[in-house]
Short mmCIF file of C-alpha atoms in Angstrom, two decimals:
data_model
loop_
_atom_site.label_atom_id
_atom_site.label_comp_id
_atom_site.label_asym_id
_atom_site.label_seq_id
_atom_site.Cartn_x
_atom_site.Cartn_y
_atom_site.Cartn_z
CA MET A 255 0.24 4.11 4.82
CA LYS A 256 2.04 0.83 4.13
CA LEU A 257 1.07 -2.75 3.39
CA ASP A 258 0.65 -4.67 6.67
CA HIS A 259 -0.30 -8.21 5.69
CA ILE A 260 -1.84 -10.48 3.08
CA ASN A 261 -4.67 -12.75 4.22
CA ILE A 262 -5.28 -16.06 2.44
CA VAL A 263 -8.18 -18.38 3.25
CA VAL A 264 -7.15 -22.03 2.89
CA ARG A 265 -8.61 -25.48 3.46
CA ASP A 266 -5.28 -27.06 4.56
CA ILE A 267 -3.45 -24.63 6.81
CA GLU A 268 -0.57 -27.05 7.50
CA ALA A 269 0.19 -27.41 3.78
CA ALA A 270 0.05 -23.63 3.33
CA LYS A 271 2.39 -23.02 6.29
CA GLY A 272 4.82 -25.57 4.86
CA PHE A 273 4.69 -23.90 1.46
CA PHE A 274 5.56 -20.44 2.80
CA ARG A 275 8.43 -21.87 4.86
CA HIS A 276 10.18 -22.39 1.49
CA PHE A 277 10.22 -18.58 1.15
CA GLY A 278 11.73 -17.94 4.58
CA TYR A 279 8.47 -17.42 6.49
CA THR A 280 7.98 -18.77 10.01
CA VAL A 281 4.94 -18.88 12.28
CA ALA A 282 4.86 -15.87 14.62
CA ASP A 283 1.35 -16.37 16.00
CA GLU A 284 -1.30 -19.04 15.76
CA ALA A 285 -4.72 -19.25 17.38
CA ASP A 286 -8.25 -20.57 17.22
CA LEU A 287 -10.72 -17.79 16.49
CA GLN A 288 -14.33 -17.86 17.56
CA GLY A 289 -16.96 -15.79 19.26
CA GLU A 290 -18.98 -12.70 18.60
CA TRP A 291 -15.96 -10.44 18.05
CA ILE A 292 -14.55 -12.36 15.06
CA SER A 293 -18.03 -12.94 13.64
CA ARG A 294 -18.60 -9.16 13.67
CA VAL A 295 -15.17 -8.45 12.15
CA VAL A 296 -15.64 -10.75 9.13
CA GLY A 297 -19.42 -10.42 8.81
CA LEU A 298 -20.16 -14.15 9.13
CA ASP A 299 -22.33 -15.96 11.70
CA ARG A 300 -20.85 -18.21 14.41
CA VAL A 301 -17.29 -18.21 13.09
CA GLU A 302 -14.95 -21.00 14.15
CA ALA A 303 -11.55 -20.74 12.49
CA HIS A 304 -7.84 -21.30 12.94
CA TYR A 305 -5.32 -18.66 11.95
CA ALA A 306 -1.56 -18.49 11.56
CA GLN A 307 0.50 -15.34 11.12
CA LEU A 308 3.73 -15.83 9.18
CA VAL A 309 6.71 -13.48 9.18
CA ALA A 310 10.05 -13.33 7.38
CA ASP A 311 13.17 -11.54 8.60
CA ASP A 312 13.67 -9.76 5.29
CA SER A 313 10.07 -8.60 4.75
CA PRO A 314 7.84 -6.21 6.67
CA VAL A 315 4.73 -7.82 5.11
CA ARG A 316 3.14 -10.63 7.10
CA ILE A 317 1.10 -13.44 5.59
CA GLU A 318 -2.00 -14.44 7.54
CA LEU A 319 -3.55 -17.80 6.76
CA ILE A 320 -7.03 -18.65 7.96
CA ARG A 321 -8.89 -21.96 7.89
CA TYR A 322 -12.65 -21.59 8.44
CA HIS A 323 -14.26 -24.57 10.14
CA ARG A 324 -17.58 -22.72 10.34
CA PRO A 325 -19.06 -21.45 8.17
CA ALA A 326 -17.42 -23.69 5.60
CA PRO A 327 -15.91 -21.89 2.60
CA PRO A 328 -17.86 -22.06 -0.66
CA GLU A 329 -16.81 -24.77 -3.09
CA GLU A 330 -15.61 -22.39 -5.81
CA GLY A 331 -11.86 -22.47 -6.45
CA VAL A 332 -9.31 -19.71 -6.85
CA GLY A 333 -9.82 -19.65 -10.61
CA GLU A 334 -7.29 -20.15 -13.32
CA SER A 335 -7.79 -17.05 -15.46
CA ALA A 336 -5.26 -14.22 -15.18
CA ASN A 337 -8.06 -11.69 -15.62
CA ARG A 338 -10.20 -12.94 -12.73
CA ILE A 339 -11.27 -10.09 -10.42
CA GLY A 340 -9.63 -10.15 -6.99
CA TYR A 341 -6.42 -11.54 -5.52
CA ARG A 342 -4.12 -12.93 -8.22
CA HIS A 343 -0.69 -13.66 -6.79
CA ILE A 344 2.04 -12.89 -4.28
CA ALA A 345 5.39 -11.75 -5.68
CA PHE A 346 8.76 -12.46 -4.06
CA SER A 347 11.84 -10.48 -5.03
CA VAL A 348 14.89 -12.72 -5.49
CA THR A 349 18.54 -12.08 -6.37
CA ASP A 350 19.12 -15.28 -8.39
CA ILE A 351 15.94 -16.42 -10.10
CA GLU A 352 17.49 -19.52 -11.70
CA ALA A 353 18.78 -20.77 -8.35
CA GLU A 354 15.38 -20.18 -6.71
CA VAL A 355 13.52 -21.99 -9.50
CA ASP A 356 15.93 -24.93 -9.16
CA ARG A 357 15.61 -24.98 -5.35
CA LEU A 358 11.81 -24.76 -5.32
CA SER A 359 11.42 -27.25 -8.19
CA SER A 360 13.51 -29.75 -6.21
CA LEU A 361 10.94 -29.38 -3.41
CA GLY A 362 8.11 -30.28 -5.78
CA ILE A 363 6.81 -26.78 -6.43
CA VAL A 364 5.40 -26.44 -9.94
CA PHE A 365 6.17 -23.51 -12.23
CA LEU A 366 3.78 -22.45 -14.98
CA SER A 367 6.47 -21.62 -17.54
CA GLY A 368 10.12 -20.86 -17.92
CA ILE A 369 11.67 -17.59 -16.81
CA HIS A 370 10.68 -14.57 -18.92
CA THR A 371 11.99 -11.01 -19.18
CA TYR A 372 9.75 -7.94 -19.20
CA PRO A 373 11.28 -6.01 -22.14
CA LYS A 374 10.54 -2.53 -20.82
CA THR A 375 12.46 -2.91 -17.53
CA GLY A 376 14.51 -6.08 -17.86
CA LYS A 377 12.79 -7.58 -14.83
CA ARG A 378 12.92 -11.38 -14.98
CA ILE A 379 9.79 -13.21 -13.82
CA VAL A 380 8.28 -16.64 -13.48
CA TYR A 381 4.98 -17.81 -12.00
CA GLY A 382 4.37 -20.90 -9.92
CA ARG A 383 1.56 -22.53 -7.99
CA GLY A 384 1.51 -23.73 -4.39
CA PRO A 385 -1.07 -25.69 -2.40
CA GLU A 386 -4.73 -24.90 -3.01
CA GLY A 387 -3.85 -22.95 -6.14
CA ILE A 388 -1.83 -20.21 -4.38
CA LEU A 389 -0.29 -18.37 -7.30
CA PHE A 390 3.12 -16.75 -6.78
CA GLU A 391 5.70 -14.88 -8.81
CA LEU A 392 9.45 -14.75 -8.48
CA ALA A 393 10.91 -11.45 -9.69
CA GLN A 394 14.54 -10.53 -10.24
CA TYR A 395 15.40 -6.88 -10.81
CA ASP A 396 18.76 -6.32 -12.50
CA GLY A 397 19.41 -2.66 -12.22
#
């Protein structure tokens, strides 16, 4: 068994697609979803949605974004607490974390702190936030 994809529900699918382009992802498939089949799959009535599947040459894991037009998503946000149950973040492995932080910062992407090192392994990490609160991590393994 291996990880196939990560699904993220968003309100602004264009902003989310643009965000993931900064990480080398491109749109491989995009479609409107509706009808009984998708309603049965997700367990919601009368689904009308738009989806985009994103791929990157250097990653076997796809990112699937979905924008629900009906039923509308609940108003609760993604939450700010690191101990919130459920999806927390997506991590990207990089070879030069400083260069990536500089590049992404120049594009307006906000980081939550400076770069830190996990003492046990030497892994260098930093967290950032994309559109709609999408939390991500950059990780550099030196060894």
